[in-house]
Coordinates of C-alpha atoms in Angstrom, one line a residue:
M111 CA 93.3 -93.8 -38.1
S112 CA 94.2 -93.4 -41.8
A113 CA 95.8 -90.3 -43.3
A114 CA 92.6 -89.6 -45.1
A115 CA 90.6 -89.6 -41.9
A116 CA 93.3 -87.6 -40.0
S117 CA 93.1 -84.9 -42.7
H118 CA 89.5 -84.2 -41.6
D119 CA 88.3 -82.4 -38.5
L120 CA 86.1 -84.7 -36.6
H121 CA 82.9 -82.7 -37.1
Y122 CA 80.6 -85.6 -36.3
S123 CA 80.4 -87.8 -33.2
A124 CA 79.2 -90.8 -35.3
F125 CA 78.2 -91.9 -38.7
L126 CA 74.8 -93.8 -38.4
S127 CA 74.6 -96.7 -40.8
Y128 CA 71.2 -98.3 -41.3
C129 CA 68.9 -100.0 -43.8
R130 CA 66.3 -97.8 -45.5
G131 CA 63.6 -99.9 -44.1
D132 CA 64.7 -99.0 -40.6
E133 CA 64.5 -95.2 -41.1
A134 CA 62.0 -94.6 -38.4
V135 CA 64.0 -96.2 -35.6
A136 CA 67.2 -94.6 -37.0
R137 CA 65.6 -91.2 -36.8
R138 CA 64.5 -91.9 -33.2
I139 CA 68.0 -93.1 -32.0
H140 CA 69.6 -90.3 -33.9
R141 CA 67.5 -87.8 -32.0
K142 CA 68.0 -89.4 -28.6
L143 CA 71.8 -89.5 -29.0
E144 CA 72.1 -85.9 -30.1
G145 CA 69.8 -84.7 -27.4
Y146 CA 71.4 -86.5 -24.5
R147 CA 73.0 -84.1 -21.9
L148 CA 75.8 -85.6 -20.0
P149 CA 75.3 -85.3 -16.2
R150 CA 77.1 -82.3 -14.9
R151 CA 79.6 -84.2 -12.7
L152 CA 80.9 -86.2 -15.7
Q153 CA 83.3 -84.6 -18.1
A154 CA 84.1 -86.0 -21.5
H155 CA 87.4 -85.5 -23.2
N156 CA 87.4 -86.9 -26.8
D157 CA 86.7 -85.7 -30.3
A158 CA 83.1 -87.0 -30.2
W159 CA 82.0 -84.6 -27.5
D160 CA 81.2 -80.9 -27.4
P161 CA 82.1 -79.9 -23.8
A162 CA 80.5 -76.5 -24.2
R163 CA 77.1 -78.0 -24.7
R164 CA 77.7 -81.2 -22.7
R165 CA 76.2 -83.1 -25.7
L166 CA 77.6 -85.3 -28.4
K167 CA 78.6 -83.5 -31.6
P168 CA 76.1 -84.0 -34.4
L169 CA 75.6 -87.5 -35.9
F170 CA 75.6 -88.0 -39.6
R171 CA 72.6 -89.8 -40.9
D172 CA 72.3 -90.3 -44.7
L173 CA 68.9 -89.0 -45.8
D174 CA 69.2 -89.9 -49.5
D175 CA 68.3 -93.1 -51.1
M176 CA 71.6 -94.3 -52.5
T177 CA 71.2 -98.0 -52.2
A178 CA 71.6 -98.4 -56.0
A179 CA 74.7 -96.2 -56.3
P180 CA 77.7 -98.0 -57.8
D181 CA 80.2 -96.0 -55.6
I182 CA 80.0 -94.4 -52.2
N183 CA 79.1 -90.8 -52.6
T184 CA 81.9 -88.3 -52.0
A185 CA 79.8 -86.6 -49.3
V186 CA 79.3 -89.8 -47.5
Q187 CA 83.0 -90.6 -47.7
D188 CA 83.8 -87.2 -46.2
A189 CA 81.2 -87.7 -43.5
M190 CA 82.8 -91.0 -42.5
A191 CA 86.2 -89.5 -42.4
A192 CA 84.9 -86.7 -40.2
S193 CA 83.1 -89.1 -37.8
R194 CA 84.7 -90.3 -34.5
F195 CA 82.5 -93.5 -34.4
M196 CA 80.2 -95.5 -36.6
V197 CA 76.9 -96.8 -35.1
V198 CA 75.4 -99.6 -37.1
L199 CA 71.7 -100.3 -36.5
C200 CA 71.4 -104.0 -36.6
T201 CA 68.2 -105.7 -37.8
P202 CA 67.4 -108.7 -40.0
K203 CA 66.9 -106.3 -42.9
A204 CA 70.1 -104.4 -42.3
A205 CA 72.0 -107.7 -42.1
K206 CA 71.0 -108.3 -45.8
S207 CA 71.8 -104.8 -47.0
E208 CA 74.7 -104.5 -49.4
W209 CA 74.8 -100.8 -48.7
V210 CA 75.3 -101.2 -45.0
G211 CA 78.1 -103.7 -45.6
R212 CA 79.8 -101.2 -47.9
E213 CA 79.5 -98.5 -45.3
I214 CA 81.0 -100.7 -42.6
A215 CA 83.9 -101.7 -44.9
M216 CA 84.6 -98.1 -45.8
F217 CA 84.5 -96.8 -42.2
R218 CA 86.8 -99.7 -41.1
H219 CA 89.3 -98.8 -43.8
L220 CA 89.3 -95.2 -42.5
H221 CA 89.2 -95.8 -38.7
G222 CA 89.8 -99.5 -38.0
D223 CA 87.7 -101.9 -36.0
D224 CA 87.5 -100.4 -32.6
L225 CA 85.3 -97.4 -33.4
I226 CA 82.4 -99.4 -34.9
L227 CA 79.5 -99.8 -32.4
A228 CA 76.5 -102.0 -33.0
A229 CA 72.9 -101.1 -31.9
L230 CA 70.7 -104.2 -31.9
V231 CA 67.2 -103.0 -32.4
D232 CA 65.3 -106.0 -33.8
G233 CA 65.8 -109.8 -34.2
L234 CA 68.3 -112.2 -32.8
P235 CA 72.0 -111.3 -32.9
E236 CA 72.8 -114.1 -35.4
E237 CA 70.2 -112.8 -37.8
A238 CA 70.6 -109.0 -37.2
F239 CA 74.4 -108.5 -37.3
H240 CA 75.7 -107.8 -40.8
P241 CA 78.5 -110.2 -41.9
A242 CA 80.8 -107.3 -42.4
L243 CA 80.5 -106.5 -38.6
L244 CA 81.8 -109.9 -37.7
S245 CA 85.1 -110.0 -39.7
R246 CA 88.3 -108.0 -39.0
E247 CA 89.8 -105.7 -41.6
D248 CA 93.0 -107.8 -41.6
G249 CA 91.2 -111.1 -41.8
G250 CA 92.5 -112.1 -38.4
G251 CA 89.4 -114.0 -37.2
L252 CA 85.9 -113.1 -36.1
L253 CA 84.8 -110.1 -34.1
Q254 CA 82.3 -110.0 -31.3
P255 CA 81.0 -106.5 -31.8
L256 CA 80.0 -104.3 -28.8
A257 CA 76.3 -104.2 -29.0
A258 CA 73.9 -101.9 -27.3
D259 CA 70.7 -104.0 -27.2
F260 CA 67.7 -101.7 -27.6
R261 CA 65.2 -104.6 -27.5
E262 CA 62.9 -104.8 -24.5
E263 CA 64.2 -108.3 -23.8
G264 CA 67.7 -107.0 -24.0
D265 CA 69.2 -103.9 -22.3
G266 CA 66.1 -101.9 -23.1
P267 CA 66.1 -98.5 -24.8
R268 CA 67.4 -96.5 -21.9
L269 CA 70.4 -98.7 -20.9
A270 CA 71.3 -99.3 -24.6
L271 CA 71.3 -95.5 -25.2
L272 CA 73.6 -95.1 -22.2
K273 CA 76.0 -97.8 -23.4
L274 CA 76.5 -95.9 -26.7
V275 CA 76.8 -92.5 -24.9
A276 CA 79.4 -93.9 -22.5
V277 CA 81.7 -95.2 -25.2
M278 CA 81.3 -92.1 -27.4
A279 CA 81.7 -89.7 -24.5
G280 CA 84.6 -91.6 -23.0
V281 CA 83.1 -92.1 -19.6
G282 CA 82.5 -95.2 -17.5
L283 CA 79.1 -97.0 -18.1
G284 CA 78.6 -97.7 -14.4
E285 CA 79.1 -94.1 -13.3
L286 CA 77.0 -92.8 -16.2
V287 CA 74.1 -95.2 -15.3
Q288 CA 74.3 -94.1 -11.7
R289 CA 74.4 -90.4 -12.5
D290 CA 71.7 -90.7 -15.2
A291 CA 69.4 -92.6 -12.8
Q292 CA 69.9 -89.9 -10.2
R293 CA 69.0 -87.2 -12.6
R294 CA 66.0 -89.0 -14.0
M295 CA 64.7 -89.7 -10.5
W296 CA 64.9 -86.0 -9.8
Q297 CA 63.1 -85.2 -13.0
M298 CA 60.3 -87.7 -12.3
G299 CA 59.8 -86.5 -8.8
M300 CA 62.1 -88.8 -7.0
W301 CA 63.1 -85.9 -4.8
A302 CA 59.7 -86.5 -3.3
L303 CA 60.5 -90.1 -2.6
G304 CA 63.6 -88.9 -0.9
T305 CA 61.4 -86.8 1.3
V306 CA 59.2 -89.8 1.9
A307 CA 62.2 -91.8 3.0
V308 CA 63.3 -89.2 5.5
L309 CA 59.8 -88.8 6.8
L310 CA 59.3 -92.5 7.2
V311 CA 62.4 -92.6 9.4
V312 CA 61.1 -89.7 11.5
L313 CA 57.6 -91.2 11.6
A314 CA 59.0 -94.5 12.8
A315 CA 60.8 -92.7 15.5
V316 CA 57.6 -91.0 16.4
V317 CA 55.7 -94.2 16.8
V318 CA 58.4 -95.6 19.0
T319 CA 58.6 -92.6 21.3
M320 CA 54.9 -92.3 21.6
N321 CA 55.1 -94.9 24.3
A322 CA 56.5 -92.1 26.5
R323 CA 53.3 -90.5 27.9
E324 CA 54.8 -87.1 28.4
N325 CA 55.8 -86.8 24.7
A326 CA 52.6 -88.3 23.3
A327 CA 50.7 -85.1 22.5
R328 CA 53.7 -83.4 21.0
E329 CA 54.6 -86.4 18.9
R330 CA 51.1 -86.8 17.6
A331 CA 51.2 -83.2 16.5
R332 CA 54.4 -83.8 14.6
T333 CA 53.0 -87.0 13.1
G334 CA 49.9 -85.2 11.9
A335 CA 51.9 -82.4 10.4
M336 CA 54.1 -84.7 8.5
S337 CA 51.2 -86.9 7.3
S338 CA 49.4 -83.8 6.0
Y339 CA 52.6 -82.8 4.2
M340 CA 52.9 -86.2 2.6
L341 CA 49.3 -86.4 1.5
D342 CA 49.1 -82.9 0.2
Q343 CA 52.5 -81.5 -1.1
V344 CA 54.3 -84.8 -1.8
R345 CA 51.3 -86.5 -3.5
T346 CA 50.5 -83.3 -5.5
N347 CA 54.0 -83.2 -6.9
L348 CA 54.1 -87.0 -7.6
K349 CA 50.9 -86.8 -9.6
R350 CA 52.7 -84.3 -11.9
Y351 CA 56.1 -86.0 -12.1
G352 CA 56.0 -89.4 -10.6
S353 CA 54.3 -92.7 -11.0
L354 CA 51.5 -94.7 -9.4
G355 CA 54.1 -96.8 -7.5
M356 CA 55.5 -93.7 -6.0
L357 CA 52.1 -92.5 -4.8
E358 CA 51.4 -95.8 -3.2
T359 CA 54.8 -95.6 -1.4
V360 CA 53.5 -92.3 0.1
N361 CA 50.3 -94.0 1.2
R362 CA 52.2 -96.8 3.0
G363 CA 54.4 -94.3 4.7
V364 CA 51.4 -92.4 6.1
M365 CA 49.6 -95.6 7.1
E366 CA 52.6 -96.5 9.3
T367 CA 51.6 -93.7 11.6
F368 CA 48.3 -95.4 12.3
R369 CA 49.6 -98.9 12.6
G370 CA 48.9 -100.4 16.0
R371 CA 46.7 -97.4 17.1
D372 CA 43.2 -97.7 18.5
L373 CA 41.3 -95.9 15.7
A374 CA 38.3 -95.3 18.1
G375 CA 40.6 -93.1 20.2
L376 CA 41.9 -90.9 17.4
G377 CA 41.5 -87.1 17.7
D378 CA 39.6 -85.0 15.2
E379 CA 42.7 -84.0 13.2
E380 CA 43.9 -87.6 13.1
L381 CA 40.5 -88.7 11.8
Q382 CA 40.7 -86.1 9.1
Q383 CA 44.1 -87.3 8.1
L384 CA 42.9 -90.9 8.1
A385 CA 40.0 -90.1 5.8
K386 CA 42.3 -88.2 3.5
L387 CA 44.6 -91.2 3.4
R388 CA 41.8 -93.6 2.5
L389 CA 40.6 -91.3 -0.3
A390 CA 44.2 -91.3 -1.7
M391 CA 44.4 -95.1 -1.4
G392 CA 41.0 -95.4 -3.2
E393 CA 42.1 -93.0 -5.9
D394 CA 45.3 -95.0 -6.5
A395 CA 43.4 -98.4 -6.5
E396 CA 41.1 -97.0 -9.2
Q397 CA 44.1 -96.0 -11.3
R398 CA 45.4 -99.6 -10.9
G399 CA 42.0 -101.0 -12.0
D400 CA 41.1 -102.3 -8.6
L401 CA 37.5 -100.9 -8.3
A402 CA 36.5 -103.2 -5.5
G403 CA 39.5 -102.1 -3.3
A404 CA 38.9 -98.5 -4.2
R405 CA 35.2 -98.7 -3.2
V406 CA 36.1 -100.2 0.2
Q407 CA 38.6 -97.4 1.0
I408 CA 36.4 -94.6 -0.2
A409 CA 33.3 -95.9 1.7
E410 CA 35.4 -95.9 4.9
A411 CA 36.5 -92.3 4.2
R412 CA 32.9 -91.2 3.6
R413 CA 31.8 -92.7 6.9
T414 CA 34.5 -90.7 8.7
T415 CA 33.9 -87.4 6.9
A416 CA 30.1 -87.8 7.4
A417 CA 30.5 -88.3 11.1
R418 CA 32.8 -85.3 11.5
L419 CA 30.4 -83.1 9.5
A420 CA 27.4 -84.2 11.6
A421 CA 29.3 -83.1 14.7
A422 CA 29.9 -79.6 13.2
P423 CA 27.6 -79.0 10.2
K424 CA 28.6 -75.4 9.6
D425 CA 32.3 -76.0 9.6
A426 CA 33.6 -75.2 6.1
Q427 CA 36.6 -77.5 6.3
R428 CA 34.4 -80.4 7.3
I429 CA 32.0 -79.6 4.5
F430 CA 34.9 -79.6 2.0
D431 CA 36.3 -82.9 3.3
H432 CA 32.9 -84.6 3.0
A433 CA 32.5 -83.2 -0.5
Q434 CA 35.7 -84.9 -1.5
S435 CA 34.3 -88.2 -0.2
Q436 CA 31.1 -87.7 -2.2
Y437 CA 33.0 -87.0 -5.4
Y438 CA 35.1 -90.2 -5.1
V439 CA 32.0 -92.2 -4.2
G440 CA 30.4 -90.9 -7.4
L441 CA 33.6 -91.7 -9.4
I442 CA 33.9 -95.3 -8.3
A443 CA 30.2 -95.9 -8.6
W444 CA 30.4 -94.6 -12.2
R445 CA 33.4 -96.8 -13.0
A446 CA 31.6 -99.8 -11.6
G447 CA 28.4 -99.2 -13.6
D448 CA 26.3 -98.1 -10.6
R449 CA 24.7 -95.0 -12.3
D450 CA 22.1 -94.3 -9.6
S451 CA 24.7 -94.1 -6.9
A452 CA 26.9 -92.1 -9.1
E453 CA 24.2 -89.5 -9.8
A454 CA 23.2 -89.3 -6.1
A455 CA 26.8 -88.7 -5.1
F456 CA 27.5 -86.1 -7.8
N457 CA 24.4 -84.2 -6.8
A458 CA 25.4 -84.4 -3.1
Y459 CA 28.8 -83.1 -4.1
R460 CA 27.3 -80.1 -5.9
D461 CA 25.0 -79.3 -2.8
L462 CA 28.1 -79.3 -0.6
A463 CA 29.9 -77.0 -2.9
Q464 CA 27.0 -74.6 -2.9
R465 CA 27.0 -74.7 1.0
L466 CA 30.6 -73.7 0.9
L467 CA 29.8 -70.7 -1.4
A468 CA 27.0 -69.7 0.9
I469 CA 29.6 -69.5 3.7
D470 CA 32.2 -67.5 1.7
S471 CA 31.6 -66.6 -1.9
S472 CA 35.0 -64.8 -2.1
N473 CA 37.0 -68.1 -1.5
P474 CA 38.4 -69.3 -4.9
D475 CA 38.7 -72.8 -3.6
W476 CA 34.9 -73.0 -3.1
W477 CA 34.3 -71.8 -6.7
M478 CA 36.6 -74.5 -7.9
E479 CA 34.5 -77.1 -6.1
A480 CA 31.4 -75.6 -7.7
G481 CA 33.0 -75.8 -11.1
Y482 CA 34.1 -79.4 -10.6
A483 CA 30.5 -80.3 -9.5
E484 CA 29.0 -78.8 -12.6
A485 CA 31.5 -80.6 -14.8
N486 CA 30.7 -84.0 -13.2
L487 CA 26.9 -83.5 -13.8
G488 CA 27.6 -82.4 -17.3
M489 CA 29.5 -85.6 -17.9
Y490 CA 26.7 -87.6 -16.4
A491 CA 24.1 -85.9 -18.6
L492 CA 26.1 -86.4 -21.7
R493 CA 27.1 -90.0 -21.2
T494 CA 24.0 -91.6 -19.6
T495 CA 21.2 -90.1 -21.6
L496 CA 22.9 -88.0 -24.3
D497 CA 21.3 -84.9 -22.9
I498 CA 23.4 -82.6 -25.1
S499 CA 21.7 -79.3 -24.1
G500 CA 21.8 -80.2 -20.4
A501 CA 25.4 -81.2 -20.6
E502 CA 26.4 -78.0 -22.5
D503 CA 24.7 -75.9 -19.8
H504 CA 26.6 -77.7 -17.0
F505 CA 30.0 -77.3 -18.8
R506 CA 29.4 -73.6 -19.5
R507 CA 28.5 -73.0 -15.9
A508 CA 31.7 -74.9 -14.9
L509 CA 33.7 -72.5 -17.2
G510 CA 32.1 -69.5 -15.5
D511 CA 33.0 -70.9 -12.1
Y512 CA 36.6 -71.5 -13.1
A513 CA 36.8 -68.0 -14.6
K514 CA 35.9 -66.6 -11.2
V515 CA 38.8 -68.5 -9.7
A516 CA 41.2 -67.1 -12.3
R517 CA 40.0 -63.6 -11.4
L518 CA 40.3 -64.2 -7.7
R519 CA 43.6 -66.0 -7.9
P520 CA 45.5 -65.2 -11.1
N521 CA 47.9 -67.7 -12.6
D522 CA 46.3 -70.6 -10.6
R523 CA 47.5 -73.9 -12.1
D524 CA 44.4 -75.9 -11.0
A525 CA 42.0 -73.3 -12.5
A526 CA 43.9 -73.3 -15.7
S527 CA 43.9 -77.1 -15.9
A528 CA 40.1 -77.2 -15.1
I529 CA 39.4 -74.6 -17.9
T530 CA 41.2 -76.9 -20.4
D531 CA 39.0 -79.8 -19.2
A532 CA 35.8 -77.8 -19.6
H533 CA 36.8 -76.9 -23.2
A534 CA 37.4 -80.6 -23.8
W535 CA 34.0 -81.6 -22.6
L536 CA 32.4 -78.8 -24.6
G537 CA 34.2 -80.1 -27.7
D538 CA 32.8 -83.6 -27.0
T539 CA 29.3 -82.2 -26.6
L540 CA 29.4 -80.2 -29.8
R541 CA 30.8 -83.2 -31.7
Q542 CA 27.8 -85.3 -30.6
R543 CA 25.5 -82.6 -31.9
G544 CA 27.4 -82.7 -35.2
E545 CA 28.8 -79.1 -34.8
Y546 CA 32.3 -80.2 -36.0
N547 CA 33.6 -76.7 -36.4
G548 CA 32.7 -75.7 -32.9
A549 CA 33.9 -79.0 -31.5
L550 CA 37.3 -78.5 -33.2
A551 CA 37.5 -74.9 -32.0
S552 CA 37.0 -76.1 -28.4
R553 CA 39.6 -78.8 -28.8
V554 CA 42.1 -76.3 -30.4
T555 CA 41.6 -73.9 -27.6
Q556 CA 42.2 -76.7 -25.1
R557 CA 45.4 -77.7 -26.9
R558 CA 46.7 -74.1 -27.0
L559 CA 46.1 -73.8 -23.2
L560 CA 47.7 -77.2 -22.5
E561 CA 50.8 -76.4 -24.6
A562 CA 51.3 -73.1 -22.8
M563 CA 51.1 -74.9 -19.4
R564 CA 53.4 -77.7 -20.6
A565 CA 56.0 -75.1 -21.7
D566 CA 56.0 -73.7 -18.2
D567 CA 56.5 -77.2 -16.7
P568 CA 57.5 -79.8 -19.4
R569 CA 57.8 -82.7 -16.9
D570 CA 54.2 -82.5 -15.8
R571 CA 52.6 -85.8 -16.8
Q572 CA 49.1 -84.6 -16.2
F573 CA 49.5 -82.1 -19.0
Q574 CA 51.2 -84.7 -21.2
G575 CA 48.3 -87.1 -20.7
D576 CA 45.7 -84.4 -21.5
L577 CA 47.6 -83.6 -24.7
V578 CA 47.4 -87.3 -25.7
A579 CA 43.7 -87.3 -25.1
N580 CA 43.4 -84.1 -27.2
E581 CA 45.0 -85.9 -30.1
L582 CA 42.4 -88.7 -29.9
A583 CA 39.6 -86.2 -29.8
I584 CA 40.9 -84.3 -32.8
A585 CA 41.3 -87.5 -34.7
R586 CA 37.7 -88.5 -34.0
I587 CA 36.4 -85.1 -35.2
A588 CA 38.5 -85.5 -38.4
A589 CA 37.3 -89.1 -39.0
E590 CA 33.6 -88.2 -38.6
Q591 CA 34.2 -85.5 -41.3
G592 CA 35.8 -88.1 -43.6
Q593 CA 39.3 -86.4 -43.3
W594 CA 41.1 -89.8 -43.2
S595 CA 44.7 -88.6 -43.5
K596 CA 44.3 -86.0 -40.8
A597 CA 42.6 -88.5 -38.5
L598 CA 45.3 -91.2 -39.0
A599 CA 48.1 -88.6 -38.5
S600 CA 46.6 -87.5 -35.1
L601 CA 46.1 -91.1 -34.1
A602 CA 49.7 -92.0 -34.9
S603 CA 51.1 -89.0 -33.0
G604 CA 48.9 -89.6 -30.0
R605 CA 49.7 -93.3 -29.8
E606 CA 53.4 -92.6 -29.7
A607 CA 53.0 -90.1 -26.8
A608 CA 50.6 -92.4 -25.0
S609 CA 53.1 -95.3 -25.3
G610 CA 55.8 -93.1 -23.7
L611 CA 53.6 -92.3 -20.7
A612 CA 52.6 -96.0 -20.3
R613 CA 56.3 -97.1 -20.3
D614 CA 57.1 -94.6 -17.6
D615 CA 54.2 -95.7 -15.4
P616 CA 53.7 -99.5 -16.0
D617 CA 51.4 -100.0 -13.0
N618 CA 48.8 -97.5 -14.3
V619 CA 46.4 -99.6 -16.3
R620 CA 44.6 -96.5 -17.6
R621 CA 47.8 -95.4 -19.3
T622 CA 48.1 -98.8 -21.0
S623 CA 44.4 -98.7 -22.0
Q624 CA 44.9 -95.4 -23.6
V625 CA 47.5 -96.8 -25.9
R626 CA 45.1 -99.6 -26.8
I627 CA 42.3 -97.2 -27.7
F628 CA 44.5 -95.5 -30.3
D629 CA 44.9 -98.9 -32.0
L630 CA 41.2 -99.5 -32.0
F631 CA 40.4 -96.1 -33.3
T632 CA 43.0 -96.5 -36.1
L633 CA 41.2 -99.7 -37.1
R634 CA 37.8 -98.0 -36.9
T635 CA 39.1 -95.2 -39.2
W636 CA 40.4 -97.8 -41.7
L637 CA 37.1 -99.6 -41.7
A638 CA 35.3 -96.3 -42.5
M639 CA 37.6 -95.5 -45.4
P640 CA 36.9 -96.5 -49.0
A641 CA 38.0 -100.1 -49.7
S642 CA 40.7 -98.9 -52.1
A643 CA 42.3 -96.8 -49.4
R644 CA 42.4 -99.4 -46.6
P645 CA 45.6 -101.3 -45.7
T646 CA 45.8 -105.1 -46.2
P647 CA 43.5 -107.5 -44.3
A648 CA 46.6 -108.8 -42.4
T649 CA 47.5 -105.3 -41.3
M650 CA 44.0 -104.6 -40.1
A651 CA 43.9 -108.0 -38.3
A652 CA 47.1 -107.2 -36.5
M653 CA 45.8 -103.8 -35.4
N654 CA 42.6 -105.4 -34.2
G655 CA 44.6 -107.7 -31.9
D656 CA 43.3 -110.2 -29.4
C657 CA 40.1 -108.8 -27.8
A658 CA 40.4 -111.3 -24.9
N659 CA 43.5 -109.5 -23.7
D660 CA 41.6 -106.2 -23.3
L661 CA 39.4 -108.0 -20.8
N662 CA 41.8 -110.3 -19.1
R663 CA 45.0 -108.2 -19.0
L664 CA 43.6 -104.6 -19.0
K665 CA 40.4 -105.5 -17.1
N666 CA 38.6 -103.2 -19.5
A667 CA 35.2 -104.5 -20.7
E668 CA 34.6 -101.3 -22.7
L669 CA 37.8 -101.9 -24.8
A670 CA 36.9 -105.6 -25.2
E671 CA 33.5 -104.8 -26.5
F672 CA 34.8 -102.2 -28.9
C673 CA 37.4 -104.6 -30.1
K674 CA 34.8 -107.4 -30.8
I675 CA 32.5 -105.0 -32.7
L676 CA 35.4 -103.9 -34.9
E677 CA 36.5 -107.5 -35.4
A678 CA 32.9 -108.5 -36.5
R679 CA 32.8 -105.5 -38.9
R680 CA 36.2 -106.4 -40.3
L681 CA 35.3 -110.0 -40.9
G682 CA 31.7 -109.5 -41.8
T683 CA 30.6 -111.9 -39.0
P684 CA 27.7 -111.6 -36.6
L685 CA 28.0 -109.0 -33.9
P686 CA 28.8 -110.1 -30.4
A687 CA 26.0 -110.0 -27.8
V688 CA 25.4 -106.7 -26.1
A689 CA 27.5 -106.4 -22.9
E690 CA 25.3 -106.1 -19.8
T691 CA 27.5 -103.3 -18.5
Q692 CA 26.9 -101.0 -21.5
T693 CA 23.6 -99.4 -20.6
D694 CA 24.4 -95.8 -21.2
A695 CA 24.0 -93.7 -24.4
L696 CA 27.8 -93.3 -24.4
S697 CA 30.4 -95.5 -22.7
E698 CA 32.1 -94.3 -19.6
S699 CA 35.7 -93.9 -20.6
W700 CA 35.8 -92.8 -24.2
G701 CA 32.2 -91.9 -24.9
L702 CA 31.6 -94.6 -27.5
D703 CA 28.2 -94.9 -28.9
F704 CA 27.9 -98.7 -29.1
A705 CA 24.5 -98.6 -30.7
K706 CA 26.0 -96.5 -33.6
E707 CA 29.1 -98.8 -33.7
R708 CA 26.9 -101.8 -34.1
A709 CA 24.9 -100.2 -36.9
A710 CA 28.0 -99.4 -38.9
P711 CA 28.4 -101.5 -42.1
S712 CA 30.9 -104.3 -42.2
V713 CA 33.9 -104.4 -44.6
G714 CA 31.9 -106.3 -47.2
S715 CA 29.1 -103.7 -47.2
Q716 CA 28.9 -100.5 -49.3
H717 CA 30.0 -97.5 -47.4
A718 CA 32.3 -94.9 -48.1
G719 CA 35.0 -89.9 -29.8
T720 CA 36.5 -88.1 -26.4
K721 CA 39.1 -87.7 -23.8
P722 CA 38.9 -90.4 -21.1
Y723 CA 36.6 -89.6 -18.3
A724 CA 38.3 -86.8 -16.4
G725 CA 36.0 -86.4 -13.5
R726 CA 36.9 -83.7 -11.0
G727 CA 39.5 -81.6 -12.8
S728 CA 42.0 -84.3 -13.7

């Protein structure tokens, strides 16, 4: 280190060098590095680390446009001298930047070669590394810089971040990766998978020992209790913090308890558990986009719950269990385009909920079921026939039912979540009526409630997903009022959040589809804007993308049709044929009015939405 550098206190952990065209990614990496908390069991002992906070010291990121300056600004020189490391963001644009080269040379003069770290964020190494990175200060040959490769085809964002943190914190990469993985698994609900692993061992032992006749009854009781715990407590927590793959692991664990058993000889409680398992498997298959598999599992569950209810028609628990089957039958029928079956199942679900209230009107769980049933029927009225008055009545009755739950059981998470859903549906209904102020008020209320719940539990992905959908809804309201900037800002913010959820749960096709709908609504907003305000045709074409992928990769006919309509409007070409599956007034996932979309003028003409179907309280 030079005398000039040594005369400065090392106030910064690193100096971030980047090209002005890469400011967005620089800001993101800056935020992630400064926000990273070192796992508790690792201790850092160098000048880049603040041990009291277990975080890196602040990074210096130049916010001023000084690319034309003849000399490096004194403040920048001081920041370099006070920085323990330099992190160079490597992209093809940065490799051509004179300013980046000058910053590398200056830092090398102050600190030498070994404290310069490269972060490859775009392009191939040979086109992204600045020439100044590849030469030594003393001219003694070429350098092979330590590069954290943030590209998806490289290390990926997480491992690349850990590579930088490990060097800057002075800890081993292997140990940091291990500790970080352990912590992230905990945060995402991996504690539940640990529970599953233990339970699977115990369950396997149970299956083996069940051959001993004298222990069979006791072991079946233990198996039933553990299966119930896995299907209820573990799955509930994984829905909040885990992923679809984790949920399916739970299903497989419970299914092991039934493997090799004669299902005709199962007891009543075991039949109840098997039906619950099949509903869980059907729910997860639907999330994966496998409607045929979901329908098979749920039909089996309904047969079981119907038979149990027929044997004891006044048993509240059996009524409740069969109500769950009817709900999922309606959901899958809705997804598959079978509207008559969906309506019949949703009405049957409401009838069962009313039977529960007739048995005990003081039970908050039964009021929740009644509210869910009204919300489903409201959705059906809105989407199939655009019966706005009927839908609004259903949603307001649902809000009243949820309010009873809140009074009977204060601070109930499920009731609070259901209330936010009801406000979302009311907002959609009012938007369809053209009451934009009321629609926005409902969505703002929903967002306020969601943010309060997220503050209590920041890891809950259900709340995060609802906030993403809220951004889309607010963007649609703004766009329909001609507030283009507000609409585009909400779409950009929502897409970023949706992308994060999709990356964390890659098996969940609905998460990926949600990212795609933000792109299509962005294009839709551009097409509605005055021609002078639109981006270039190439930019719009890129946002439109390949409509075939929406059908082939995402298995989503609704997205594919929306994409093709927007493509025809963008190009001024004939509209595609009407999809046979689109028979409702509004589409089933995002409430798109395809007739209205088709009637909108194309780009060459003169011319100046909703949360994905939530069903029962999701």
